[in-house]
PDB file of C-alpha atoms in Angstrom:
ATOM      1  CA  UNK A 279     -34.660   2.442   4.713  1.00 41.00           C
ATOM      2  CA  UNK A 280     -36.825   0.338   2.508  1.00 42.00           C
ATOM      3  CA  UNK A 281     -36.969   0.153  -1.502  1.00 40.00           C
ATOM      4  CA  UNK A 282     -40.952   1.572  -1.870  1.00 42.00           C
ATOM      5  CA  UNK A 283     -40.112   4.843  -0.482  1.00 45.00           C
ATOM      6  CA  UNK A 284     -37.040   4.941  -2.046  1.00 47.00           C
ATOM      7  CA  UNK A 285     -35.496   7.374   1.309  1.00 53.00           C
ATOM      8  CA  UNK A 286     -31.785   7.572   0.500  1.00 74.00           C
ATOM      9  CA  UNK A 287     -29.167   6.624   2.142  1.00 82.00           C
ATOM     10  CA  UNK A 288     -27.260   9.380   4.561  1.00 87.00           C
ATOM     11  CA  UNK A 289     -24.873   6.686   6.594  1.00 91.00           C
ATOM     12  CA  UNK A 290     -23.649   3.327   6.807  1.00 95.00           C
ATOM     13  CA  UNK A 291     -22.947   0.680   9.700  1.00 94.00           C
ATOM     14  CA  UNK A 292     -20.025  -1.286   9.484  1.00 94.00           C
ATOM     15  CA  UNK A 293     -20.274  -4.834  10.701  1.00 90.00           C
ATOM     16  CA  UNK A 294     -16.544  -5.413  11.159  1.00 88.00           C
ATOM     17  CA  UNK A 295     -14.702  -8.442  10.478  1.00 87.00           C
ATOM     18  CA  UNK A 296     -17.467 -11.574   9.441  1.00 81.00           C
ATOM     19  CA  UNK A 297     -17.167 -14.528  12.304  1.00 80.00           C
ATOM     20  CA  UNK A 298     -15.369 -13.019  15.070  1.00 82.00           C
ATOM     21  CA  UNK A 299     -17.988 -12.221  17.462  1.00 82.00           C
ATOM     22  CA  UNK A 300     -16.754 -12.681  21.211  1.00 85.00           C
ATOM     23  CA  UNK A 301     -13.096 -11.771  20.026  1.00 88.00           C
ATOM     24  CA  UNK A 302     -13.287  -8.323  20.331  1.00 90.00           C
ATOM     25  CA  UNK A 303     -11.060  -7.404  23.048  1.00 93.00           C
ATOM     26  CA  UNK A 304      -8.467  -9.802  21.496  1.00 94.00           C
ATOM     27  CA  UNK A 305      -8.685  -7.713  18.182  1.00 93.00           C
ATOM     28  CA  UNK A 306      -8.907  -4.310  20.097  1.00 95.00           C
ATOM     29  CA  UNK A 307      -5.026  -5.380  21.502  1.00 96.00           C
ATOM     30  CA  UNK A 308      -4.153  -7.070  18.321  1.00 95.00           C
ATOM     31  CA  UNK A 309      -4.930  -4.104  15.942  1.00 95.00           C
ATOM     32  CA  UNK A 310      -3.579  -1.001  18.337  1.00 96.00           C
ATOM     33  CA  UNK A 311      -0.277  -2.947  18.737  1.00 96.00           C
ATOM     34  CA  UNK A 312       0.221  -3.396  14.590  1.00 95.00           C
ATOM     35  CA  UNK A 313      -1.114  -0.121  14.604  1.00 96.00           C
ATOM     36  CA  UNK A 314       1.203   1.582  16.874  1.00 97.00           C
ATOM     37  CA  UNK A 315       4.104  -0.437  15.631  1.00 95.00           C
ATOM     38  CA  UNK A 316       3.529   0.574  12.504  1.00 96.00           C
ATOM     39  CA  UNK A 317       3.299   4.376  12.954  1.00 96.00           C
ATOM     40  CA  UNK A 318       6.117   4.080  14.808  1.00 95.00           C
ATOM     41  CA  UNK A 319       8.779   2.475  12.422  1.00 93.00           C
ATOM     42  CA  UNK A 320       7.567   4.916   9.260  1.00 94.00           C
ATOM     43  CA  UNK A 321       7.719   7.550  11.657  1.00 94.00           C
ATOM     44  CA  UNK A 322      11.501   5.918  12.073  1.00 91.00           C
ATOM     45  CA  UNK A 323      12.022   5.484   8.315  1.00 91.00           C
ATOM     46  CA  UNK A 324      10.961   9.323   7.270  1.00 92.00           C
ATOM     47  CA  UNK A 325      12.785  10.816  10.113  1.00 91.00           C
ATOM     48  CA  UNK A 326      15.812   8.995   9.178  1.00 89.00           C
ATOM     49  CA  UNK A 327      16.106   9.521   5.646  1.00 90.00           C
ATOM     50  CA  UNK A 328      15.325  13.358   6.132  1.00 90.00           C
ATOM     51  CA  UNK A 329      17.509  13.897   8.878  1.00 86.00           C
ATOM     52  CA  UNK A 330      20.600  12.216   7.307  1.00 86.00           C
ATOM     53  CA  UNK A 331      22.618  13.827   3.270  1.00 88.00           C
ATOM     54  CA  UNK A 332      24.349  10.825   2.843  1.00 88.00           C
ATOM     55  CA  UNK A 333      20.297   9.228   2.559  1.00 88.00           C
ATOM     56  CA  UNK A 334      19.545  12.100   0.006  1.00 91.00           C
ATOM     57  CA  UNK A 335      19.602   9.713  -2.712  1.00 92.00           C
ATOM     58  CA  UNK A 336      16.606   8.514  -5.536  1.00 94.00           C
ATOM     59  CA  UNK A 337      16.257   4.964  -3.389  1.00 91.00           C
ATOM     60  CA  UNK A 338      15.554   6.335  -0.238  1.00 91.00           C
ATOM     61  CA  UNK A 339      13.638   9.128  -1.761  1.00 95.00           C
ATOM     62  CA  UNK A 340      10.941   6.545  -3.029  1.00 95.00           C
ATOM     63  CA  UNK A 341      11.689   5.173   0.367  1.00 92.00           C
ATOM     64  CA  UNK A 342      10.864   7.831   2.155  1.00 94.00           C
ATOM     65  CA  UNK A 343       7.331   7.961  -0.374  1.00 96.00           C
ATOM     66  CA  UNK A 344       6.322   4.743   0.373  1.00 95.00           C
ATOM     67  CA  UNK A 345       6.583   5.026   4.248  1.00 95.00           C
ATOM     68  CA  UNK A 346       4.292   7.776   3.744  1.00 96.00           C
ATOM     69  CA  UNK A 347       1.890   5.136   1.442  1.00 97.00           C
ATOM     70  CA  UNK A 348       2.415   2.842   4.813  1.00 96.00           C
ATOM     71  CA  UNK A 349       1.298   5.903   7.432  1.00 96.00           C
ATOM     72  CA  UNK A 350      -1.823   5.964   5.660  1.00 97.00           C
ATOM     73  CA  UNK A 351      -2.921   2.419   4.781  1.00 95.00           C
ATOM     74  CA  UNK A 352      -3.538   1.213   8.056  1.00 95.00           C
ATOM     75  CA  UNK A 353      -4.650   5.263   8.716  1.00 96.00           C
ATOM     76  CA  UNK A 354      -8.088   4.886   6.157  1.00 96.00           C
ATOM     77  CA  UNK A 355      -9.625   2.088   8.136  1.00 94.00           C
ATOM     78  CA  UNK A 356      -8.043   1.255  11.518  1.00 95.00           C
ATOM     79  CA  UNK A 357      -8.663   3.889  13.860  1.00 95.00           C
ATOM     80  CA  UNK A 358     -12.558   3.655  13.163  1.00 95.00           C
ATOM     81  CA  UNK A 359     -12.206   0.016  13.719  1.00 94.00           C
ATOM     82  CA  UNK A 360     -10.214   0.295  16.790  1.00 95.00           C
ATOM     83  CA  UNK A 361     -13.742   2.847  17.763  1.00 93.00           C
ATOM     84  CA  UNK A 362     -16.222  -0.013  17.014  1.00 92.00           C
ATOM     85  CA  UNK A 363     -14.143  -3.180  19.341  1.00 92.00           C
ATOM     86  CA  UNK A 364     -14.110  -1.184  22.021  1.00 90.00           C
ATOM     87  CA  UNK A 365     -18.067  -0.696  21.824  1.00 83.00           C
ATOM     88  CA  UNK A 366     -18.130   2.854  20.249  1.00 78.00           C
ATOM     89  CA  UNK A 367     -20.819   3.939  17.553  1.00 84.00           C
ATOM     90  CA  UNK A 368     -20.346   1.316  14.822  1.00 90.00           C
ATOM     91  CA  UNK A 369     -22.136   4.473  12.143  1.00 94.00           C
ATOM     92  CA  UNK A 370     -20.268   5.998   9.511  1.00 95.00           C
ATOM     93  CA  UNK A 371     -21.361   9.108   7.770  1.00 94.00           C
ATOM     94  CA  UNK A 372     -21.595   8.714   3.867  1.00 93.00           C
ATOM     95  CA  UNK A 373     -18.405  11.323   3.499  1.00 94.00           C
ATOM     96  CA  UNK A 374     -16.699   9.120   6.115  1.00 95.00           C
ATOM     97  CA  UNK A 375     -17.544   6.120   3.654  1.00 96.00           C
ATOM     98  CA  UNK A 376     -16.516   8.186   0.731  1.00 96.00           C
ATOM     99  CA  UNK A 377     -13.156   8.756   2.410  1.00 97.00           C
ATOM    100  CA  UNK A 378     -11.924   5.309   3.392  1.00 97.00           C
ATOM    101  CA  UNK A 379     -12.929   4.350   0.345  1.00 95.00           C
ATOM    102  CA  UNK A 380     -10.983   6.829  -2.218  1.00 97.00           C
ATOM    103  CA  UNK A 381      -8.304   6.826   0.470  1.00 97.00           C
ATOM    104  CA  UNK A 382      -7.707   3.065  -0.079  1.00 94.00           C
ATOM    105  CA  UNK A 383      -7.820   2.893  -3.059  1.00 94.00           C
ATOM    106  CA  UNK A 384      -5.184   6.022  -3.801  1.00 96.00           C
ATOM    107  CA  UNK A 385      -2.834   4.995  -1.201  1.00 96.00           C
ATOM    108  CA  UNK A 386      -3.530   1.175  -2.952  1.00 93.00           C
ATOM    109  CA  UNK A 387      -2.402   2.178  -5.971  1.00 94.00           C
ATOM    110  CA  UNK A 388       0.065   4.876  -5.212  1.00 96.00           C
ATOM    111  CA  UNK A 389       2.185   1.542  -3.206  1.00 95.00           C
ATOM    112  CA  UNK A 390       1.721  -0.002  -6.474  1.00 94.00           C
ATOM    113  CA  UNK A 391       2.908   2.303  -8.703  1.00 96.00           C
ATOM    114  CA  UNK A 392       5.593   3.299  -6.136  1.00 96.00           C
ATOM    115  CA  UNK A 393       6.674  -0.270  -6.535  1.00 95.00           C
ATOM    116  CA  UNK A 394       6.945  -0.693 -10.001  1.00 96.00           C
ATOM    117  CA  UNK A 395       9.281   3.180  -9.977  1.00 97.00           C
ATOM    118  CA  UNK A 396      11.289   1.181  -7.575  1.00 95.00           C
ATOM    119  CA  UNK A 397      12.537  -1.465  -9.465  1.00 95.00           C
ATOM    120  CA  UNK A 398      12.644   0.592 -12.324  1.00 96.00           C
ATOM    121  CA  UNK A 399      15.854   2.931  -9.808  1.00 95.00           C
ATOM    122  CA  UNK A 400      17.639   0.255  -9.129  1.00 93.00           C
ATOM    123  CA  UNK A 401      17.808  -1.648 -12.671  1.00 95.00           C
ATOM    124  CA  UNK A 402      19.170   2.211 -13.215  1.00 95.00           C
ATOM    125  CA  UNK A 403      21.506   1.250 -10.566  1.00 92.00           C
ATOM    126  CA  UNK A 404      22.953  -1.875 -10.670  1.00 92.00           C
ATOM    127  CA  UNK A 405      23.051  -1.893 -15.232  1.00 92.00           C
ATOM    128  CA  UNK A 406      23.739   1.203 -15.864  1.00 92.00           C
ATOM    129  CA  UNK A 407      25.591   2.735 -12.672  1.00 90.00           C
ATOM    130  CA  UNK A 408      27.606   5.060 -14.004  1.00 91.00           C
ATOM    131  CA  UNK A 409      24.887   6.990 -15.857  1.00 94.00           C
ATOM    132  CA  UNK A 410      22.619   6.037 -12.658  1.00 94.00           C
ATOM    133  CA  UNK A 411      22.882  10.137 -10.981  1.00 92.00           C
ATOM    134  CA  UNK A 412      22.350  11.265 -14.550  1.00 95.00           C
ATOM    135  CA  UNK A 413      19.557   9.402 -15.532  1.00 95.00           C
ATOM    136  CA  UNK A 414      18.157   9.694 -12.065  1.00 96.00           C
ATOM    137  CA  UNK A 415      18.480  12.887 -11.215  1.00 95.00           C
ATOM    138  CA  UNK A 416      16.719  15.502  -8.418  1.00 95.00           C
ATOM    139  CA  UNK A 417      13.994  16.380 -11.716  1.00 97.00           C
ATOM    140  CA  UNK A 418      13.606  12.864 -13.255  1.00 97.00           C
ATOM    141  CA  UNK A 419      12.936  11.698  -9.070  1.00 97.00           C
ATOM    142  CA  UNK A 420       9.978  14.202  -8.040  1.00 97.00           C
ATOM    143  CA  UNK A 421       8.251  13.900 -11.716  1.00 97.00           C
ATOM    144  CA  UNK A 422       8.244  10.004 -11.160  1.00 97.00           C
ATOM    145  CA  UNK A 423       7.179  10.406  -7.372  1.00 97.00           C
ATOM    146  CA  UNK A 424       4.536  13.462  -8.133  1.00 97.00           C
ATOM    147  CA  UNK A 425       3.514  10.887 -11.069  1.00 97.00           C
ATOM    148  CA  UNK A 426       2.467   8.229  -8.866  1.00 97.00           C
ATOM    149  CA  UNK A 427       0.725  10.460  -6.543  1.00 97.00           C
ATOM    150  CA  UNK A 428      -1.058  12.046  -9.270  1.00 97.00           C
ATOM    151  CA  UNK A 429      -2.475   9.271 -11.365  1.00 96.00           C
ATOM    152  CA  UNK A 430      -3.678   7.243  -7.981  1.00 96.00           C
ATOM    153  CA  UNK A 431      -5.839  10.306  -7.030  1.00 97.00           C
ATOM    154  CA  UNK A 432      -7.365  10.130 -10.322  1.00 96.00           C
ATOM    155  CA  UNK A 433      -7.488   6.060 -10.419  1.00 94.00           C
ATOM    156  CA  UNK A 434      -9.512   6.494  -6.904  1.00 96.00           C
ATOM    157  CA  UNK A 435     -12.014   9.787  -7.526  1.00 96.00           C
ATOM    158  CA  UNK A 436     -13.025   7.772 -10.601  1.00 95.00           C
ATOM    159  CA  UNK A 437     -13.499   4.744  -8.865  1.00 94.00           C
ATOM    160  CA  UNK A 438     -15.185   6.385  -5.597  1.00 95.00           C
ATOM    161  CA  UNK A 439     -16.970   8.512  -8.422  1.00 95.00           C
ATOM    162  CA  UNK A 440     -18.877   5.647  -9.448  1.00 94.00           C
ATOM    163  CA  UNK A 441     -19.497   3.520  -6.226  1.00 94.00           C
ATOM    164  CA  UNK A 442     -20.969   6.718  -4.859  1.00 94.00           C
ATOM    165  CA  UNK A 443     -23.070   8.153  -7.469  1.00 92.00           C
ATOM    166  CA  UNK A 444     -24.767   4.655  -7.137  1.00 91.00           C
ATOM    167  CA  UNK A 445     -28.730   4.661  -5.770  1.00 90.00           C
ATOM    168  CA  UNK A 446     -28.491   3.496  -2.385  1.00 88.00           C
ATOM    169  CA  UNK A 447     -32.266   3.038  -1.053  1.00 84.00           C
ATOM    170  CA  UNK A 448     -31.866  -0.475   0.748  1.00 81.00           C
ATOM    171  CA  UNK A 449     -29.881  -1.579   3.031  1.00 87.00           C
ATOM    172  CA  UNK A 450     -27.406   0.646   4.472  1.00 91.00           C
ATOM    173  CA  UNK A 451     -25.270  -2.240   6.735  1.00 93.00           C
ATOM    174  CA  UNK A 452     -21.610  -2.935   5.219  1.00 92.00           C
ATOM    175  CA  UNK A 453     -20.510  -6.343   5.877  1.00 89.00           C
ATOM    176  CA  UNK A 454     -16.703  -5.391   6.545  1.00 88.00           C
ATOM    177  CA  UNK A 455     -14.858  -3.356   8.285  1.00 91.00           C
ATOM    178  CA  UNK A 456     -14.774  -0.689   6.708  1.00 93.00           C
ATOM    179  CA  UNK A 457     -15.720   0.838   3.407  1.00 94.00           C
ATOM    180  CA  UNK A 458     -13.968  -0.784   0.560  1.00 91.00           C
ATOM    181  CA  UNK A 459     -15.992  -0.267  -3.293  1.00 90.00           C
ATOM    182  CA  UNK A 460     -16.799  -3.770  -3.255  1.00 87.00           C
ATOM    183  CA  UNK A 461     -19.272  -4.306   0.221  1.00 89.00           C
ATOM    184  CA  UNK A 462     -20.369  -1.260  -0.327  1.00 93.00           C
ATOM    185  CA  UNK A 463     -21.516  -1.832  -3.890  1.00 91.00           C
ATOM    186  CA  UNK A 464     -23.371  -4.453  -2.810  1.00 91.00           C
ATOM    187  CA  UNK A 465     -25.608  -2.626  -1.314  1.00 92.00           C
ATOM    188  CA  UNK A 466     -26.404  -0.420  -4.344  1.00 91.00           C
ATOM    189  CA  UNK A 467     -30.315  -0.593  -6.258  1.00 89.00           C
ATOM    190  CA  UNK A 468     -28.990   0.709  -9.480  1.00 87.00           C
ATOM    191  CA  UNK A 469     -26.862  -1.880 -12.053  1.00 89.00           C
ATOM    192  CA  UNK A 470     -22.949  -2.000 -10.971  1.00 89.00           C
ATOM    193  CA  UNK A 471     -21.780  -3.410 -15.034  1.00 90.00           C
ATOM    194  CA  UNK A 472     -19.872   0.260 -15.441  1.00 92.00           C
ATOM    195  CA  UNK A 473     -18.067  -0.013 -12.222  1.00 91.00           C
ATOM    196  CA  UNK A 474     -17.540  -4.015 -12.313  1.00 87.00           C
ATOM    197  CA  UNK A 475     -16.085  -3.279 -15.695  1.00 89.00           C
ATOM    198  CA  UNK A 476     -13.365   0.010 -14.635  1.00 90.00           C
ATOM    199  CA  UNK A 477     -12.965  -1.643 -11.296  1.00 86.00           C
ATOM    200  CA  UNK A 478     -11.184  -4.898 -13.154  1.00 83.00           C
ATOM    201  CA  UNK A 479      -9.734  -2.615 -15.414  1.00 83.00           C
ATOM    202  CA  UNK A 480      -8.155  -0.386 -12.483  1.00 83.00           C
ATOM    203  CA  UNK A 481      -7.567  -2.969  -9.727  1.00 81.00           C
ATOM    204  CA  UNK A 482      -6.641  -6.328 -12.186  1.00 81.00           C
ATOM    205  CA  UNK A 483      -5.568  -5.027 -15.199  1.00 85.00           C
ATOM    206  CA  UNK A 484      -2.747  -2.051 -14.156  1.00 86.00           C
ATOM    207  CA  UNK A 485      -1.580  -3.782 -11.234  1.00 88.00           C
ATOM    208  CA  UNK A 486      -0.732  -7.017 -13.837  1.00 89.00           C
ATOM    209  CA  UNK A 487       1.329  -4.027 -16.419  1.00 92.00           C
ATOM    210  CA  UNK A 488       2.845  -3.169 -12.895  1.00 93.00           C
ATOM    211  CA  UNK A 489       4.230  -5.970 -11.943  1.00 92.00           C
ATOM    212  CA  UNK A 490       5.264  -7.333 -15.591  1.00 94.00           C
ATOM    213  CA  UNK A 491       7.658  -4.655 -15.731  1.00 95.00           C
ATOM    214  CA  UNK A 492       9.084  -4.813 -12.147  1.00 95.00           C
ATOM    215  CA  UNK A 493       9.611  -8.773 -13.373  1.00 94.00           C
ATOM    216  CA  UNK A 494      11.098  -7.346 -16.745  1.00 95.00           C
ATOM    217  CA  UNK A 495      13.485  -4.915 -14.427  1.00 95.00           C
ATOM    218  CA  UNK A 496      14.470  -7.944 -12.053  1.00 93.00           C
ATOM    219  CA  UNK A 497      15.261 -10.134 -15.013  1.00 93.00           C
ATOM    220  CA  UNK A 498      17.719  -7.664 -16.172  1.00 94.00           C
ATOM    221  CA  UNK A 499      18.849  -7.400 -13.219  1.00 92.00           C
ATOM    222  CA  UNK A 500      19.476 -10.497 -12.494  1.00 90.00           C
ATOM    223  CA  UNK A 501      21.310 -11.006 -16.458  1.00 90.00           C
ATOM    224  CA  UNK A 502      23.521  -7.702 -15.064  1.00 89.00           C
ATOM    225  CA  UNK A 503      24.386  -8.882 -11.465  1.00 87.00           C
ATOM    226  CA  UNK A 504      25.142 -12.819 -13.292  1.00 85.00           C
ATOM    227  CA  UNK A 505      28.101 -10.548 -15.980  1.00 84.00           C
ATOM    228  CA  UNK A 506      29.779  -8.817 -12.955  1.00 79.00           C
ATOM    229  CA  UNK A 507      33.536 -10.381 -11.902  1.00 73.00           C
ATOM    230  CA  UNK A 508      33.787  -9.176  -8.477  1.00 67.00           C
ATOM    231  CA  UNK A 509      31.519 -11.567  -5.797  1.00 67.00           C
ATOM    232  CA  UNK A 510      31.654  -8.329  -3.739  1.00 64.00           C
ATOM    233  CA  UNK A 511      30.027  -6.214  -6.544  1.00 67.00           C
ATOM    234  CA  UNK A 512      27.470  -8.843  -6.807  1.00 74.00           C
ATOM    235  CA  UNK A 513      26.763  -9.691  -3.176  1.00 77.00           C
ATOM    236  CA  UNK A 514      26.224  -5.577  -2.259  1.00 73.00           C
ATOM    237  CA  UNK A 515      23.842  -5.437  -6.378  1.00 73.00           C
ATOM    238  CA  UNK A 516      21.514  -8.644  -5.128  1.00 77.00           C
ATOM    239  CA  UNK A 517      21.424  -6.634  -1.389  1.00 76.00           C
ATOM    240  CA  UNK A 518      20.388  -3.704  -2.475  1.00 74.00           C
ATOM    241  CA  UNK A 519      17.318  -5.588  -4.201  1.00 84.00           C
ATOM    242  CA  UNK A 520      16.680  -8.000  -1.496  1.00 84.00           C
ATOM    243  CA  UNK A 521      14.299  -5.393   0.505  1.00 83.00           C
ATOM    244  CA  UNK A 522      12.775  -4.177  -2.909  1.00 86.00           C
ATOM    245  CA  UNK A 523      11.551  -8.024  -3.941  1.00 88.00           C
ATOM    246  CA  UNK A 524      10.722  -8.679  -0.292  1.00 87.00           C
ATOM    247  CA  UNK A 525       8.088  -5.728  -0.424  1.00 88.00           C
ATOM    248  CA  UNK A 526       7.146  -6.109  -4.270  1.00 90.00           C
ATOM    249  CA  UNK A 527       6.586 -10.315  -2.332  1.00 87.00           C
ATOM    250  CA  UNK A 528       4.384  -8.381   0.875  1.00 87.00           C
ATOM    251  CA  UNK A 529       2.078  -6.479  -1.241  1.00 87.00           C
ATOM    252  CA  UNK A 530       1.344  -8.387  -4.558  1.00 86.00           C
ATOM    253  CA  UNK A 531       1.722 -12.117  -2.870  1.00 80.00           C
ATOM    254  CA  UNK A 532      -1.900 -12.209  -1.773  1.00 77.00           C
ATOM    255  CA  UNK A 533      -3.124 -10.616  -4.427  1.00 71.00           C
ATOM    256  CA  UNK A 534      -1.840 -13.014  -6.858  1.00 68.00           C
ATOM    257  CA  UNK A 535      -3.319 -15.690  -4.389  1.00 69.00           C
ATOM    258  CA  UNK A 536      -6.512 -14.729  -4.360  1.00 63.00           C
ATOM    259  CA  UNK A 537      -6.903 -14.224  -8.281  1.00 57.00           C
ATOM    260  CA  UNK A 538      -5.137 -17.047  -8.928  1.00 57.00           C
ATOM    261  CA  UNK A 539      -7.017 -19.395  -6.137  1.00 59.00           C
ATOM    262  CA  UNK A 540     -10.895 -17.910  -6.932  1.00 53.00           C
ATOM    263  CA  UNK A 541     -12.155 -21.549  -5.181  1.00 57.00           C
ATOM    264  CA  UNK A 542     -10.165 -19.673  -2.127  1.00 58.00           C
ATOM    265  CA  UNK A 543     -11.131 -16.270  -2.811  1.00 57.00           C
ATOM    266  CA  UNK A 544     -14.374 -15.941  -0.245  1.00 62.00           C
ATOM    267  CA  UNK A 545     -12.261 -17.894   2.209  1.00 67.00           C
ATOM    268  CA  UNK A 546      -9.111 -15.752   2.183  1.00 73.00           C
ATOM    269  CA  UNK A 547      -9.900 -11.845   1.085  1.00 77.00           C
ATOM    270  CA  UNK A 548     -10.524 -10.818   4.509  1.00 81.00           C
ATOM    271  CA  UNK A 549      -7.189 -12.331   5.930  1.00 85.00           C
ATOM    272  CA  UNK A 550      -4.934 -10.715   2.989  1.00 82.00           C
ATOM    273  CA  UNK A 551      -7.062  -7.921   3.411  1.00 82.00           C
ATOM    274  CA  UNK A 552      -6.129  -7.286   6.854  1.00 87.00           C
ATOM    275  CA  UNK A 553      -2.739  -8.668   6.158  1.00 88.00           C
ATOM    276  CA  UNK A 554      -2.483  -5.531   3.403  1.00 86.00           C
ATOM    277  CA  UNK A 555      -3.959  -3.023   5.818  1.00 86.00           C
ATOM    278  CA  UNK A 556      -2.280  -3.773   8.810  1.00 90.00           C
ATOM    279  CA  UNK A 557       0.524  -6.157   9.125  1.00 91.00           C
ATOM    280  CA  UNK A 558       2.613  -5.015   5.500  1.00 91.00           C
ATOM    281  CA  UNK A 559       2.755  -1.182   6.293  1.00 93.00           C
ATOM    282  CA  UNK A 560       4.340  -2.401   9.471  1.00 92.00           C
ATOM    283  CA  UNK A 561       6.582  -5.107   7.774  1.00 91.00           C
ATOM    284  CA  UNK A 562       8.092  -2.434   5.205  1.00 89.00           C
ATOM    285  CA  UNK A 563       9.888  -0.885   7.179  1.00 87.00           C
ATOM    286  CA  UNK A 564      11.818  -3.655   9.154  1.00 85.00           C
ATOM    287  CA  UNK A 565      12.124  -5.137   5.687  1.00 85.00           C
ATOM    288  CA  UNK A 566      14.473  -1.745   4.836  1.00 79.00           C
ATOM    289  CA  UNK A 567      16.397  -1.769   8.002  1.00 75.00           C
ATOM    290  CA  UNK A 568      17.280  -5.161   9.295  1.00 67.00           C
ATOM    291  CA  UNK A 569      19.164  -5.600   5.957  1.00 65.00           C
ATOM    292  CA  UNK A 570      20.639  -1.945   5.243  1.00 74.00           C
ATOM    293  CA  UNK A 571      23.267  -0.374   6.569  1.00 75.00           C
ATOM    294  CA  UNK A 572      22.813   3.029   5.930  1.00 77.00           C
ATOM    295  CA  UNK A 573      19.510   3.219   7.327  1.00 77.00           C
ATOM    296  CA  UNK A 574      20.524   1.678  10.079  1.00 76.00           C
ATOM    297  CA  UNK A 575      23.438   4.418  10.744  1.00 77.00           C
ATOM    298  CA  UNK A 576      20.934   6.946  10.071  1.00 77.00           C
ATOM    299  CA  UNK A 577      18.308   5.680  12.294  1.00 77.00           C
ATOM    300  CA  UNK A 578      21.190   5.505  14.917  1.00 81.00           C
ATOM    301  CA  UNK A 579      22.172   9.552  14.013  1.00 78.00           C
ATOM    302  CA  UNK A 580      19.021  10.363  14.643  1.00 75.00           C
ATOM    303  CA  UNK A 581      18.738   8.408  17.639  1.00 71.00           C
ATOM    304  CA  UNK A 582      21.857  10.244  19.262  1.00 68.00           C
ATOM    305  CA  UNK A 583      20.053  13.978  17.819  1.00 60.00           C
ATOM    306  CA  UNK A 584      17.568  12.907  20.452  1.00 54.00           C
ATOM    307  CA  UNK A 585      18.997  12.159  22.954  1.00 53.00           C
ATOM    308  CA  UNK A 586      21.421  14.970  22.618  1.00 49.00           C
ATOM    309  CA  UNK A 587      18.213  17.326  22.854  1.00 52.00           C
ATOM    310  CA  UNK A 588      17.022  15.636  26.024  1.00 50.00           C
TER     311      UNK A 588
END
């Protein structure tokens, strides 16, 4: 595939995680365990919310959407990576590569926007409790959730289109474990300026705006909690926010670390990508379950229903 004859790339070769030669077996079982735990945890959360009418509230509606996202994010890259680690073909078709890049940014953007919507939901619930169900009615919740998915699809379509309309006439070896936009764009033999500019806006500026909105919501929430008289009310309000804050930290923390410590970016980007792809989607169900009596009750009800079915 030399530049001389301009033979176009029809497939890519995934090299896997850099500097992990000889660790294939350990990585295979580690990633498999994380992936299975992620699928189980998020399916349980999803099923518990659907199966328990007491959980049919705005907060759990958005949590259900988050569980779907957390099922999808590792499924974009981990099955193919497990196949590579097990010694199978590390070749991915052009279409498969496009699908990985699209769905990775589609689901990542959806989670970012969902975190923002969930912060707004907590703000309304704590600062305007008497009007909560009036403001966060079914129509509004549906519009907010649908909006996050539609906006994210536009975001991912733009990035994927700009990436894969570039000419690829040189090397087809992607120095990564899945087809993310930047490792693939490095192989392009055309000008990537437009892609880099749009990527900076979509991947840099938009998440910063989302984080700022979340921060403003929680400043207002903290102010409302401090104004509460009853100690029990304060504890309950703080408890409902703790899980969401943990999820926000898991999602935005790695990004902040990369962008605020540029000298460490090259070292940190791979482990933080692995963390975001594998660990965070597994931890989110645990975070929402450990401190949440309603979700625990829903899971017990689900477990009781499954036992009776057998």
